[in-house]
mmCIF file of C-alpha atoms and ligand atoms in Angstrom:
data_model
loop_
_atom_site.group_PDB
_atom_site.id
_atom_site.type_symbol
_atom_site.label_atom_id
_atom_site.label_comp_id
_atom_site.label_asym_id
_atom_site.label_seq_id
_atom_site.Cartn_x
_atom_site.Cartn_y
_atom_site.Cartn_z
ATOM 1 C CA UNK B 1 -22.608 34.693 -28.696
ATOM 2 C CA UNK B 2 -25.844 33.378 -27.127
ATOM 3 C CA UNK B 3 -26.183 32.718 -23.613
ATOM 4 C CA UNK B 4 -25.947 29.027 -23.804
ATOM 5 C CA UNK B 5 -22.746 29.246 -25.879
ATOM 6 C CA UNK B 6 -20.988 31.131 -23.096
ATOM 7 C CA UNK B 7 -22.378 28.729 -20.558
ATOM 8 C CA UNK B 8 -20.939 25.635 -22.718
ATOM 9 C CA UNK B 9 -17.523 27.745 -23.019
ATOM 10 C CA UNK B 10 -17.517 28.390 -19.260
ATOM 11 C CA UNK B 11 -18.158 24.664 -18.201
ATOM 12 C CA UNK B 12 -15.725 23.174 -20.692
ATOM 13 C CA UNK B 13 -13.162 25.434 -19.318
ATOM 14 C CA UNK B 14 -13.914 24.547 -15.665
ATOM 15 C CA UNK B 15 -13.923 20.886 -16.494
ATOM 16 C CA UNK B 16 -10.480 21.065 -18.132
ATOM 17 C CA UNK B 17 -9.048 22.855 -14.959
ATOM 18 C CA UNK B 18 -10.645 20.409 -12.708
ATOM 19 C CA UNK B 19 -9.568 17.188 -14.639
ATOM 20 C CA UNK B 20 -6.930 16.325 -11.648
ATOM 21 C CA UNK B 21 -9.204 17.344 -9.208
ATOM 22 C CA UNK B 22 -10.489 14.860 -6.255
ATOM 23 C CA UNK B 23 -12.317 15.616 -3.233
ATOM 24 C CA UNK B 24 -11.903 13.934 0.199
ATOM 25 C CA UNK B 25 -14.308 10.905 0.597
ATOM 26 C CA UNK B 26 -12.905 9.177 3.667
ATOM 27 C CA UNK B 27 -10.227 10.016 6.351
ATOM 28 C CA UNK B 28 -9.115 7.467 8.596
ATOM 29 C CA UNK B 29 -6.984 8.385 11.609
ATOM 30 C CA UNK B 30 -6.295 6.698 15.004
ATOM 31 C CA UNK B 31 -9.413 4.709 16.458
ATOM 32 C CA UNK B 32 -11.062 5.195 12.859
ATOM 33 C CA UNK B 33 -9.062 1.953 11.931
ATOM 34 C CA UNK B 34 -10.740 0.015 14.987
ATOM 35 C CA UNK B 35 -14.270 1.116 13.751
ATOM 36 C CA UNK B 36 -14.236 1.058 9.933
ATOM 37 C CA UNK B 37 -11.293 -1.516 9.283
ATOM 38 C CA UNK B 38 -11.246 -5.273 9.968
ATOM 39 C CA UNK B 39 -8.628 -7.415 11.557
ATOM 40 C CA UNK B 40 -8.531 -10.282 9.201
ATOM 41 C CA UNK B 41 -7.420 -13.307 11.299
ATOM 42 C CA UNK B 42 -6.926 -15.487 8.228
ATOM 43 C CA UNK B 43 -4.279 -17.865 7.029
ATOM 44 C CA UNK B 44 -1.673 -15.777 5.247
ATOM 45 C CA UNK B 45 -2.390 -16.420 1.444
ATOM 46 C CA UNK B 46 1.307 -15.793 0.638
ATOM 47 C CA UNK B 47 2.305 -18.686 3.193
ATOM 48 C CA UNK B 48 4.429 -16.675 5.831
ATOM 49 C CA UNK B 49 5.436 -17.619 9.115
ATOM 50 C CA UNK B 50 2.598 -15.420 10.764
ATOM 51 C CA UNK B 51 -0.416 -16.013 12.886
ATOM 52 C CA UNK B 52 -2.946 -13.002 12.087
ATOM 53 C CA UNK B 53 -4.785 -12.169 15.132
ATOM 54 C CA UNK B 54 -8.413 -10.638 15.746
ATOM 55 C CA UNK B 55 -8.787 -7.248 16.903
ATOM 56 C CA UNK B 56 -9.709 -8.378 20.435
ATOM 57 C CA UNK B 57 -6.314 -10.353 20.657
ATOM 58 C CA UNK B 58 -4.350 -7.623 18.788
ATOM 59 C CA UNK B 59 -5.795 -4.891 21.194
ATOM 60 C CA UNK B 60 -5.263 -7.125 24.415
ATOM 61 C CA UNK B 61 -1.595 -7.788 23.348
ATOM 62 C CA UNK B 62 -1.111 -4.220 22.448
ATOM 63 C CA UNK B 63 -0.100 -5.249 18.793
ATOM 64 C CA UNK B 64 -2.680 -2.844 17.464
ATOM 65 C CA UNK B 65 -2.822 0.380 19.293
ATOM 66 C CA UNK B 66 -4.813 3.453 18.243
ATOM 67 C CA UNK B 67 -4.601 6.865 20.148
ATOM 68 C CA UNK B 68 -4.994 10.233 18.890
ATOM 69 C CA UNK B 69 -3.506 10.627 15.412
ATOM 70 C CA UNK B 70 -1.528 7.585 15.747
ATOM 71 C CA UNK B 71 -2.283 3.767 14.624
ATOM 72 C CA UNK B 72 0.510 1.190 15.636
ATOM 73 C CA UNK B 73 0.390 -2.345 14.079
ATOM 74 C CA UNK B 74 2.995 -4.691 14.940
ATOM 75 C CA UNK B 75 4.409 -8.153 15.411
ATOM 76 C CA UNK B 76 4.743 -9.842 18.967
ATOM 77 C CA UNK B 77 8.383 -8.911 19.694
ATOM 78 C CA UNK B 78 8.472 -11.203 23.013
ATOM 79 C CA UNK B 79 7.603 -14.887 22.153
ATOM 80 C CA UNK B 80 9.813 -17.636 21.205
ATOM 81 C CA UNK B 81 7.714 -19.758 18.912
ATOM 82 C CA UNK B 82 7.428 -23.690 18.855
ATOM 83 C CA UNK B 83 8.615 -24.587 15.474
ATOM 84 C CA UNK B 84 5.645 -26.992 15.305
ATOM 85 C CA UNK B 85 2.984 -24.265 16.443
ATOM 86 C CA UNK B 86 1.437 -21.145 14.747
ATOM 87 C CA UNK B 87 3.701 -18.358 13.440
ATOM 88 C CA UNK B 88 4.439 -15.092 14.683
ATOM 89 C CA UNK B 89 1.503 -12.818 15.911
ATOM 90 C CA UNK B 90 0.973 -9.917 13.582
ATOM 91 C CA UNK B 91 -1.759 -7.726 12.181
ATOM 92 C CA UNK B 92 -3.594 -7.579 8.851
ATOM 93 C CA UNK B 93 -6.095 -4.680 8.546
ATOM 94 C CA UNK B 94 -8.515 -4.176 5.569
ATOM 95 C CA UNK B 95 -10.954 -1.392 4.940
ATOM 96 C CA UNK B 96 -14.507 -2.169 5.074
ATOM 97 C CA UNK B 97 -15.139 0.903 2.519
ATOM 98 C CA UNK B 98 -14.150 -0.108 -1.115
ATOM 99 C CA UNK B 99 -13.429 2.428 -3.952
ATOM 100 C CA UNK B 100 -13.515 2.570 -7.661
ATOM 101 C CA UNK B 101 -12.081 5.728 -9.327
ATOM 102 C CA UNK B 102 -10.038 7.528 -6.536
ATOM 103 C CA UNK B 103 -6.824 8.626 -5.096
ATOM 104 C CA UNK B 104 -5.413 7.112 -1.726
ATOM 105 C CA UNK B 105 -2.683 8.817 0.124
ATOM 106 C CA UNK B 106 -0.957 6.785 2.821
ATOM 107 C CA UNK B 107 0.728 9.052 5.468
ATOM 108 C CA UNK B 108 3.099 6.616 7.386
ATOM 109 C CA UNK B 109 5.790 7.537 9.838
ATOM 110 C CA UNK B 110 7.457 4.178 10.256
ATOM 111 C CA UNK B 111 7.219 0.806 8.454
ATOM 112 C CA UNK B 112 8.236 -2.636 9.755
ATOM 113 C CA UNK B 113 11.993 -3.734 9.238
ATOM 114 C CA UNK B 114 13.965 -6.463 9.977
ATOM 115 C CA UNK B 115 15.091 -9.810 8.535
ATOM 116 C CA UNK B 116 12.306 -12.123 7.453
ATOM 117 C CA UNK B 117 9.809 -8.961 7.410
ATOM 118 C CA UNK B 118 7.380 -8.575 4.369
ATOM 119 C CA UNK B 119 5.293 -5.503 4.824
ATOM 120 C CA UNK B 120 2.871 -4.243 2.418
ATOM 121 C CA UNK B 121 0.366 -1.498 1.935
ATOM 122 C CA UNK B 122 -2.031 -2.549 -1.028
ATOM 123 C CA UNK B 123 -5.490 -2.677 -2.316
ATOM 124 C CA UNK B 124 -7.396 -5.269 -3.970
ATOM 125 C CA UNK B 125 -11.048 -6.239 -5.196
ATOM 126 C CA UNK B 126 -13.463 -8.155 -3.224
ATOM 127 C CA UNK B 127 -12.812 -11.774 -4.314
ATOM 128 C CA UNK B 128 -9.350 -11.748 -3.027
ATOM 129 C CA UNK B 129 -7.824 -14.239 -2.168
ATOM 130 C CA UNK B 130 -10.819 -16.704 -2.055
ATOM 131 C CA UNK B 131 -11.195 -16.953 -5.921
ATOM 132 C CA UNK B 132 -7.655 -16.998 -6.719
ATOM 133 C CA UNK B 133 -7.607 -13.458 -7.755
ATOM 134 C CA UNK B 134 -9.945 -14.152 -10.421
ATOM 135 C CA UNK B 135 -11.237 -10.865 -12.039
ATOM 136 C CA UNK B 136 -9.098 -8.735 -9.496
ATOM 137 C CA UNK B 137 -6.462 -6.188 -9.963
ATOM 138 C CA UNK B 138 -4.130 -5.756 -7.043
ATOM 139 C CA UNK B 139 -1.906 -2.847 -6.635
ATOM 140 C CA UNK B 140 0.967 -2.945 -4.312
ATOM 141 C CA UNK B 141 1.852 0.539 -3.210
ATOM 142 C CA UNK B 142 4.124 0.031 -0.524
ATOM 143 C CA UNK B 143 6.046 -3.557 -0.564
ATOM 144 C CA UNK B 144 9.424 -5.072 0.117
ATOM 145 C CA UNK B 145 11.203 -7.609 2.113
ATOM 146 C CA UNK B 146 14.000 -8.139 4.498
ATOM 147 C CA UNK B 147 14.956 -4.450 4.858
ATOM 148 C CA UNK B 148 15.961 -4.385 1.039
ATOM 149 C CA UNK B 149 14.943 -1.245 -0.407
ATOM 150 C CA UNK B 150 14.031 0.692 -2.478
ATOM 151 C CA UNK B 151 10.337 0.284 -2.437
ATOM 152 C CA UNK B 152 8.516 -2.014 -5.265
ATOM 153 C CA UNK B 153 5.401 -0.713 -6.679
ATOM 154 C CA UNK B 154 3.524 -3.678 -8.261
ATOM 155 C CA UNK B 155 0.452 -4.391 -10.121
ATOM 156 C CA UNK B 156 -0.999 -7.988 -10.404
ATOM 157 C CA UNK B 157 -4.061 -8.676 -12.854
ATOM 158 C CA UNK B 158 -5.847 -11.819 -13.137
ATOM 159 C CA UNK B 159 -5.686 -11.917 -17.028
ATOM 160 C CA UNK B 160 -3.234 -11.274 -19.844
ATOM 161 C CA UNK B 161 -1.681 -7.907 -19.284
ATOM 162 C CA UNK B 162 1.612 -6.251 -19.812
ATOM 163 C CA UNK B 163 3.235 -2.951 -19.550
ATOM 164 C CA UNK B 164 5.010 -1.177 -22.498
ATOM 165 C CA UNK B 165 8.766 -1.344 -22.383
ATOM 166 C CA UNK B 166 9.120 2.271 -23.113
ATOM 167 C CA UNK B 167 7.341 5.690 -23.046
ATOM 168 C CA UNK B 168 6.153 5.479 -19.470
ATOM 169 C CA UNK B 169 6.206 8.917 -17.914
ATOM 170 C CA UNK B 170 7.665 7.826 -14.327
ATOM 171 C CA UNK B 171 10.776 8.194 -12.271
ATOM 172 C CA UNK B 172 11.077 4.653 -11.455
ATOM 173 C CA UNK B 173 12.702 1.550 -13.059
ATOM 174 C CA UNK B 174 10.400 -0.951 -14.552
ATOM 175 C CA UNK B 175 11.151 -4.584 -13.382
ATOM 176 C CA UNK B 176 9.098 -7.378 -15.008
ATOM 177 C CA UNK B 177 6.533 -6.010 -17.570
ATOM 178 C CA UNK B 178 4.107 -8.991 -17.285
ATOM 179 C CA UNK B 179 1.400 -8.476 -14.875
ATOM 180 C CA UNK B 180 -0.608 -11.586 -15.196
ATOM 181 C CA UNK B 181 -0.897 -13.462 -11.916
ATOM 182 C CA UNK B 182 -0.428 -16.735 -13.588
ATOM 183 C CA UNK B 183 2.970 -16.060 -14.724
ATOM 184 C CA UNK B 184 6.281 -15.555 -13.070
ATOM 185 C CA UNK B 185 5.079 -16.978 -9.663
ATOM 186 C CA UNK B 186 2.632 -14.049 -9.300
ATOM 187 C CA UNK B 187 5.333 -11.492 -9.072
ATOM 188 C CA UNK B 188 3.369 -8.954 -10.913
ATOM 189 C CA UNK B 189 4.768 -6.020 -12.976
ATOM 190 C CA UNK B 190 6.761 -4.003 -10.836
ATOM 191 C CA UNK B 191 8.495 -0.622 -10.742
ATOM 192 C CA UNK B 192 11.674 0.099 -8.292
ATOM 193 C CA UNK B 193 11.411 3.614 -6.594
ATOM 194 C CA UNK B 194 14.586 5.380 -7.461
ATOM 195 C CA UNK B 195 14.998 6.836 -3.861
ATOM 196 C CA UNK B 196 16.407 4.781 -1.098
ATOM 197 C CA UNK B 197 14.385 6.677 1.430
ATOM 198 C CA UNK B 198 11.222 5.155 0.155
ATOM 199 C CA UNK B 199 11.545 1.802 1.943
ATOM 200 C CA UNK B 200 12.900 0.290 5.394
ATOM 201 C CA UNK B 201 15.467 2.039 7.605
ATOM 202 C CA UNK B 202 16.026 4.922 5.415
ATOM 203 C CA UNK B 203 12.324 5.613 5.102
ATOM 204 C CA UNK B 204 11.920 5.639 8.917
ATOM 205 C CA UNK B 205 15.102 7.697 9.521
ATOM 206 C CA UNK B 206 13.726 10.435 7.525
ATOM 207 C CA UNK B 207 10.336 10.285 9.416
ATOM 208 C CA UNK B 208 8.538 8.229 6.935
ATOM 209 C CA UNK B 209 6.409 9.990 4.182
ATOM 210 C CA UNK B 210 3.524 10.006 1.832
ATOM 211 C CA UNK B 211 2.581 7.552 -0.802
ATOM 212 C CA UNK B 212 -0.211 8.397 -3.068
ATOM 213 C CA UNK B 213 -1.756 6.277 -5.600
ATOM 214 C CA UNK B 214 -4.491 7.353 -8.289
ATOM 215 C CA UNK B 215 -6.479 4.804 -9.872
ATOM 216 C CA UNK B 216 -8.839 5.509 -12.690
ATOM 217 C CA UNK B 217 -10.669 3.256 -15.234
ATOM 218 C CA UNK B 218 -7.644 2.762 -17.345
ATOM 219 C CA UNK B 219 -4.488 3.687 -15.596
ATOM 220 C CA UNK B 220 -2.660 3.573 -12.073
ATOM 221 C CA UNK B 221 -0.029 6.157 -10.845
ATOM 222 C CA UNK B 222 2.025 6.031 -7.695
ATOM 223 C CA UNK B 223 3.801 8.911 -6.275
ATOM 224 C CA UNK B 224 6.344 9.212 -3.038
ATOM 225 C CA UNK B 225 7.496 11.994 -1.008
ATOM 226 C CA UNK B 226 9.770 11.654 1.880
ATOM 227 C CA UNK B 227 8.942 13.437 5.053
ATOM 228 C CA UNK B 228 11.400 16.393 4.288
ATOM 229 C CA UNK B 229 11.059 16.394 0.577
ATOM 230 C CA UNK B 230 10.771 19.717 -0.826
ATOM 231 C CA UNK B 231 8.519 18.618 -3.776
ATOM 232 C CA UNK B 232 5.576 17.509 -1.514
ATOM 233 C CA UNK B 233 2.519 19.093 -2.695
ATOM 234 C CA UNK B 234 0.844 21.470 -0.088
ATOM 235 C CA UNK B 235 -2.628 19.439 -0.544
ATOM 236 C CA UNK B 236 -0.797 16.124 0.284
ATOM 237 C CA UNK B 237 1.139 17.626 3.026
ATOM 238 C CA UNK B 238 -1.693 19.409 4.789
ATOM 239 C CA UNK B 239 -4.136 16.476 4.273
ATOM 240 C CA UNK B 240 -6.409 19.228 2.321
ATOM 241 C CA UNK B 241 -10.060 18.449 1.448
ATOM 242 C CA UNK B 242 -9.288 18.584 -2.175
ATOM 243 C CA UNK B 243 -6.107 17.602 -4.122
ATOM 244 C CA UNK B 244 -5.231 18.359 -7.654
ATOM 245 C CA UNK B 245 -2.636 15.896 -9.533
ATOM 246 C CA UNK B 246 -2.131 18.429 -12.099
ATOM 247 C CA UNK B 247 0.244 20.217 -9.727
ATOM 248 C CA UNK B 248 2.058 16.935 -8.436
ATOM 249 C CA UNK B 249 5.408 16.278 -9.864
ATOM 250 C CA UNK B 250 6.244 13.150 -12.193
ATOM 251 C CA UNK B 251 4.981 9.783 -10.710
ATOM 252 C CA UNK B 252 7.343 7.127 -9.438
ATOM 253 C CA UNK B 253 5.321 4.396 -11.169
ATOM 254 C CA UNK B 254 2.734 4.595 -14.250
ATOM 255 C CA UNK B 255 0.712 1.799 -15.382
ATOM 256 C CA UNK B 256 -1.195 2.510 -18.500
ATOM 257 C CA UNK B 257 -3.773 -0.175 -19.963
ATOM 258 C CA UNK B 258 -2.281 -0.075 -23.506
ATOM 259 C CA UNK B 259 -1.378 -3.542 -23.423
ATOM 260 C CA UNK B 260 -3.510 -4.756 -20.783
ATOM 261 C CA UNK B 261 -6.884 -6.151 -20.977
ATOM 262 C CA UNK B 262 -8.213 -4.712 -17.808
ATOM 263 C CA UNK B 263 -10.930 -2.136 -18.492
ATOM 264 C CA UNK B 264 -13.655 -4.167 -16.735
ATOM 265 C CA UNK B 265 -11.304 -5.132 -13.851
ATOM 266 C CA UNK B 266 -10.269 -1.716 -13.219
ATOM 267 C CA UNK B 267 -13.894 -0.875 -12.765
ATOM 268 C CA UNK B 268 -14.502 -2.810 -9.682
ATOM 269 C CA UNK B 269 -13.950 -1.266 -6.187
ATOM 270 C CA UNK B 270 -10.925 -2.055 -4.055
ATOM 271 C CA UNK B 271 -10.322 -2.359 -0.456
ATOM 272 C CA UNK B 272 -7.317 -0.893 1.133
ATOM 273 C CA UNK B 273 -5.004 -3.429 3.278
ATOM 274 C CA UNK B 274 -2.163 -3.046 5.644
ATOM 275 C CA UNK B 275 -0.207 -6.235 6.510
ATOM 276 C CA UNK B 276 2.784 -7.584 7.983
ATOM 277 C CA UNK B 277 3.950 -11.080 7.148
ATOM 278 C CA UNK B 278 7.241 -13.249 7.604
ATOM 279 C CA UNK B 279 8.953 -15.289 5.393
ATOM 280 C CA UNK B 280 6.655 -16.898 2.978
ATOM 281 C CA UNK B 281 6.447 -16.770 -0.907
ATOM 282 C CA UNK B 282 8.971 -13.811 -1.139
ATOM 283 C CA UNK B 283 10.838 -13.048 2.099
ATOM 284 C CA UNK B 284 11.641 -16.594 2.911
ATOM 285 C CA UNK B 285 13.090 -17.460 -0.655
ATOM 286 C CA UNK B 286 16.521 -16.581 -1.971
ATOM 287 C CA UNK B 287 15.908 -13.083 -0.953
ATOM 288 C CA UNK B 288 16.521 -13.945 2.632
ATOM 289 C CA UNK B 289 20.005 -14.951 2.519
ATOM 290 C CA UNK B 290 20.636 -12.446 -0.501
ATOM 291 C CA UNK B 291 19.831 -9.661 2.338
ATOM 292 C CA UNK B 292 22.514 -10.854 4.451
ATOM 293 C CA UNK B 293 20.114 -12.482 6.920
ATOM 294 C CA UNK B 294 21.412 -15.349 8.909
ATOM 295 C CA UNK B 295 20.450 -18.854 9.190
ATOM 296 C CA UNK B 296 17.002 -19.744 7.463
ATOM 297 C CA UNK B 297 14.142 -17.519 7.602
ATOM 298 C CA UNK B 298 11.735 -19.519 9.679
ATOM 299 C CA UNK B 299 14.295 -20.263 12.214
ATOM 300 C CA UNK B 300 15.018 -16.602 12.670
ATOM 301 C CA UNK B 301 11.264 -15.764 13.026
ATOM 302 C CA UNK B 302 10.735 -18.619 15.652
ATOM 303 C CA UNK B 303 13.726 -17.864 17.802
ATOM 304 C CA UNK B 304 14.670 -14.262 17.869
ATOM 305 C CA UNK B 305 11.524 -12.123 19.024
ATOM 306 C CA UNK B 306 13.564 -9.405 20.043
ATOM 307 C CA UNK B 307 14.648 -8.884 16.488
ATOM 308 C CA UNK B 308 11.002 -7.699 15.767
ATOM 309 C CA UNK B 309 10.908 -4.774 18.010
ATOM 310 C CA UNK B 310 11.063 -2.423 14.946
ATOM 311 C CA UNK B 311 8.669 -4.689 13.068
ATOM 312 C CA UNK B 312 5.819 -2.141 13.255
ATOM 313 C CA UNK B 313 3.587 0.245 11.040
ATOM 314 C CA UNK B 314 3.042 3.796 12.472
ATOM 315 C CA UNK B 315 0.360 5.225 10.278
ATOM 316 C CA UNK B 316 -0.488 8.922 10.909
ATOM 317 C CA UNK B 317 -3.563 8.869 8.310
ATOM 318 C CA UNK B 318 -4.944 7.266 5.266
ATOM 319 C CA UNK B 319 -7.198 9.784 3.229
ATOM 320 C CA UNK B 320 -9.252 8.491 -0.042
ATOM 321 C CA UNK B 321 -10.320 11.352 -2.508
ATOM 322 C CA UNK B 322 -12.865 10.628 -5.170
HETATM 323 C C1 LIG X 1 1.141 -0.047 23.740
HETATM 324 O O1 LIG X 1 1.806 0.629 22.671
HETATM 325 C C2 LIG X 1 1.873 1.890 22.705
HETATM 326 C C3 LIG X 1 2.686 2.541 21.327
HETATM 327 O O2 LIG X 1 3.698 1.712 21.191
HETATM 328 C C4 LIG X 1 2.578 2.326 23.858
HETATM 329 O O3 LIG X 1 2.764 3.871 23.907
HETATM 330 C C5 LIG X 1 1.777 1.840 25.169
HETATM 331 O O4 LIG X 1 2.581 2.290 26.276
HETATM 332 C C6 LIG X 1 1.581 0.324 25.127
HETATM 333 N N1 LIG X 1 0.935 0.012 26.229
HETATM 334 C C7 LIG X 1 1.047 -0.940 27.050
HETATM 335 C C8 LIG X 1 0.308 -1.165 28.092
HETATM 336 O O5 LIG X 1 2.295 -1.744 26.893
#
């Protein structure tokens, strides 16, 4: 064997063993969210009864609070709203950095709960929503409404795209298989997490947990581990500088690109987003009464500020690996 053969053999072994390995690119903790993420004081694209505020307002009213390893983002829980005025004050934060192939790990202690709430942690491409999601793949990692768990993981693609009806290596249960934003009222193709502690009160009572998403040029995978889950990988739990998905258990959701014309779209970089809206396209619809919430969603949001005390995100860290 010549030296070059040996070198090739060794390097192919190394590449093989590193296939699921990613290195830390960005770590966001506490005040990092004030310096490298943007408070988007925009009108809510999902038509919620919300008034997204600027960073200055959020800090002045303590709706955003960053200290040590804590980031709190919350709803105003004191003001009774005028029916003809703006919605309930809340926060929507978007990362200035954007990422192509990557893993993002959301280490979250508490997510917003309560009737009328619609929290989400997700990522999307640069044109959203100004260009109507053209050329964009949005991935919702954490999402749900009106306290109704478990978590829904979903993909929204601005072109013809569907998921196979079988053969997906995941623990979650597939809902809609059509990911095209132009069908089904942009509900996307979703996967329900099988564990109740993946969302809402049960998530919070367990001390939260870790959501991880891997996005490559042709697939998306999402994992979830509750805070006390014995299967949480050591590299996730410790916030290690390197993670290896080969050592992780089966994902909750798996989105392959087999029946999805999205090769190019996946190549575009995505920004990370936390938001907290109320009512709107999803939470304000039939799901509101179905969740046992009283009256109408908008009246509830206007008139019951104290019911929004637990409507807050408490984020320990967001880490991105590339
Ligand atoms: C702001 O919120 C944080 C987190 O909930 C709390 O610890 C702090 O006391 C609040 N500050 C004020 C001035 O209310």
